[in-house]
Short mmCIF file of C-alpha atoms in Angstrom, two decimals:
data_model
loop_
_atom_site.label_atom_id
_atom_site.label_comp_id
_atom_site.label_asym_id
_atom_site.label_seq_id
_atom_site.Cartn_x
_atom_site.Cartn_y
_atom_site.Cartn_z
CA MET A 1 116.81 90.90 -5.87
CA ASN A 2 114.66 88.99 -3.43
CA ILE A 3 112.45 86.60 -5.41
CA VAL A 4 109.74 84.51 -3.76
CA PHE A 5 107.31 82.06 -5.35
CA VAL A 6 104.38 81.63 -2.99
CA HIS A 7 102.42 78.43 -3.64
CA VAL A 8 98.80 78.56 -2.54
CA HIS A 9 96.17 75.81 -2.51
CA VAL A 10 92.67 77.28 -2.16
CA LYS A 11 89.48 75.49 -1.14
CA PRO A 12 87.32 75.07 -4.28
CA GLU A 13 84.47 77.20 -2.98
CA PHE A 14 86.83 80.16 -2.49
CA VAL A 15 88.63 80.26 -5.86
CA GLU A 16 86.87 83.38 -7.16
CA ALA A 17 87.05 85.20 -3.82
CA PHE A 18 90.77 84.37 -3.57
CA LYS A 19 91.38 85.68 -7.07
CA GLN A 20 89.59 88.94 -6.27
CA ALA A 21 91.46 89.46 -2.99
CA SER A 22 94.78 88.63 -4.65
CA LEU A 23 94.11 90.98 -7.56
CA GLU A 24 93.48 93.80 -5.09
CA ASN A 25 96.69 93.01 -3.21
CA ALA A 26 98.81 92.66 -6.36
CA SER A 27 97.42 95.86 -7.91
CA ASN A 28 98.56 97.79 -4.85
CA SER A 29 101.80 95.87 -4.38
CA VAL A 30 103.20 96.86 -7.79
CA LYS A 31 102.88 100.51 -6.71
CA GLU A 32 105.36 99.97 -3.87
CA GLU A 33 108.79 101.50 -4.47
CA GLY A 34 110.65 98.28 -3.64
CA VAL A 35 108.52 95.89 -5.71
CA ALA A 36 109.85 94.95 -9.15
CA ARG A 37 107.09 92.41 -9.96
CA PHE A 38 104.06 90.96 -8.30
CA ASP A 39 102.29 88.36 -10.41
CA VAL A 40 99.33 86.13 -9.60
CA VAL A 41 99.05 82.98 -11.73
CA GLN A 42 96.55 80.13 -11.59
CA GLN A 43 97.40 76.54 -12.43
CA ALA A 44 95.76 75.55 -15.74
CA ASP A 45 94.85 71.97 -14.82
CA ASP A 46 93.88 72.67 -11.20
CA PRO A 47 92.16 76.03 -10.66
CA THR A 48 92.50 75.71 -6.87
CA ARG A 49 96.27 76.17 -7.09
CA PHE A 50 98.00 79.51 -7.48
CA VAL A 51 101.51 80.91 -7.46
CA LEU A 52 102.31 84.46 -6.43
CA VAL A 53 105.56 85.59 -8.07
CA GLU A 54 106.95 88.32 -5.85
CA VAL A 55 110.13 90.14 -6.84
CA TYR A 56 111.51 92.68 -4.40
CA LYS A 57 114.47 94.96 -5.01
CA THR A 58 115.78 94.35 -1.48
CA THR A 59 115.06 92.25 1.58
CA ASP A 60 113.90 95.43 3.31
CA ALA A 61 111.33 95.95 0.54
CA GLN A 62 109.80 92.56 1.28
CA SER A 63 109.63 93.41 4.98
CA ALA A 64 108.01 96.77 4.16
CA HIS A 65 105.46 95.03 1.93
CA LYS A 66 104.36 92.84 4.83
CA GLU A 67 103.50 95.97 6.81
CA THR A 68 101.23 97.56 4.18
CA ALA A 69 97.49 97.81 4.71
CA HIS A 70 96.74 95.96 1.45
CA TYR A 71 98.96 92.99 2.41
CA LEU A 72 97.51 92.77 5.91
CA THR A 73 93.99 92.89 4.47
CA TRP A 74 94.86 90.17 1.93
CA ARG A 75 96.50 87.97 4.59
CA ASP A 76 93.50 88.17 6.89
CA THR A 77 90.94 87.85 4.09
CA VAL A 78 92.41 84.71 2.50
CA ALA A 79 93.48 82.87 5.65
CA GLU A 80 90.33 80.73 5.83
CA MET A 81 90.23 80.23 2.05
CA MET A 82 93.37 78.11 1.97
CA ALA A 83 93.19 74.32 1.88
CA GLU A 84 96.67 74.19 3.44
CA PRO A 85 99.23 76.77 4.60
CA ARG A 86 100.82 78.73 1.77
CA GLN A 87 104.47 78.00 1.05
CA GLY A 88 106.99 80.63 0.02
CA ILE A 89 110.14 79.48 -1.74
CA LYS A 90 113.00 81.96 -2.20
CA TYR A 91 115.04 82.14 -5.40
CA SER A 92 118.17 83.91 -6.58
CA ASN A 93 118.19 85.92 -9.78
CA ILE A 94 120.15 84.56 -12.75
CA PHE A 95 118.62 86.26 -15.82
CA PRO A 96 117.78 88.94 -16.68
CA ASP A 97 120.22 90.93 -14.56
CA ASP A 98 118.65 92.90 -11.75
CA GLY A 99 118.19 95.95 -14.00
CA GLY A 100 116.02 93.83 -16.33
CA TRP A 101 113.27 93.46 -13.74
#
């Protein structure tokens, strides 16, 4: 499993537009063969902060995701919405086992 938590800080005036663009991206991402999960969560006490929880079955699946039309559209659409560059942090799976995703 290739697990990435992407931390995003959005400019306040773009919160709703970011949510809409991210929902479109996530809705298409979960249809990809190599994607086990693709969650979009918003911080409760600071609505300008989001985490994308991306779980790929393989490293190649993550690379393939970054070539899809929906990802490229999302990337270009949200670039100016961010208050600072997004940060992806990679994790290793502990539980559930890979079959549990």
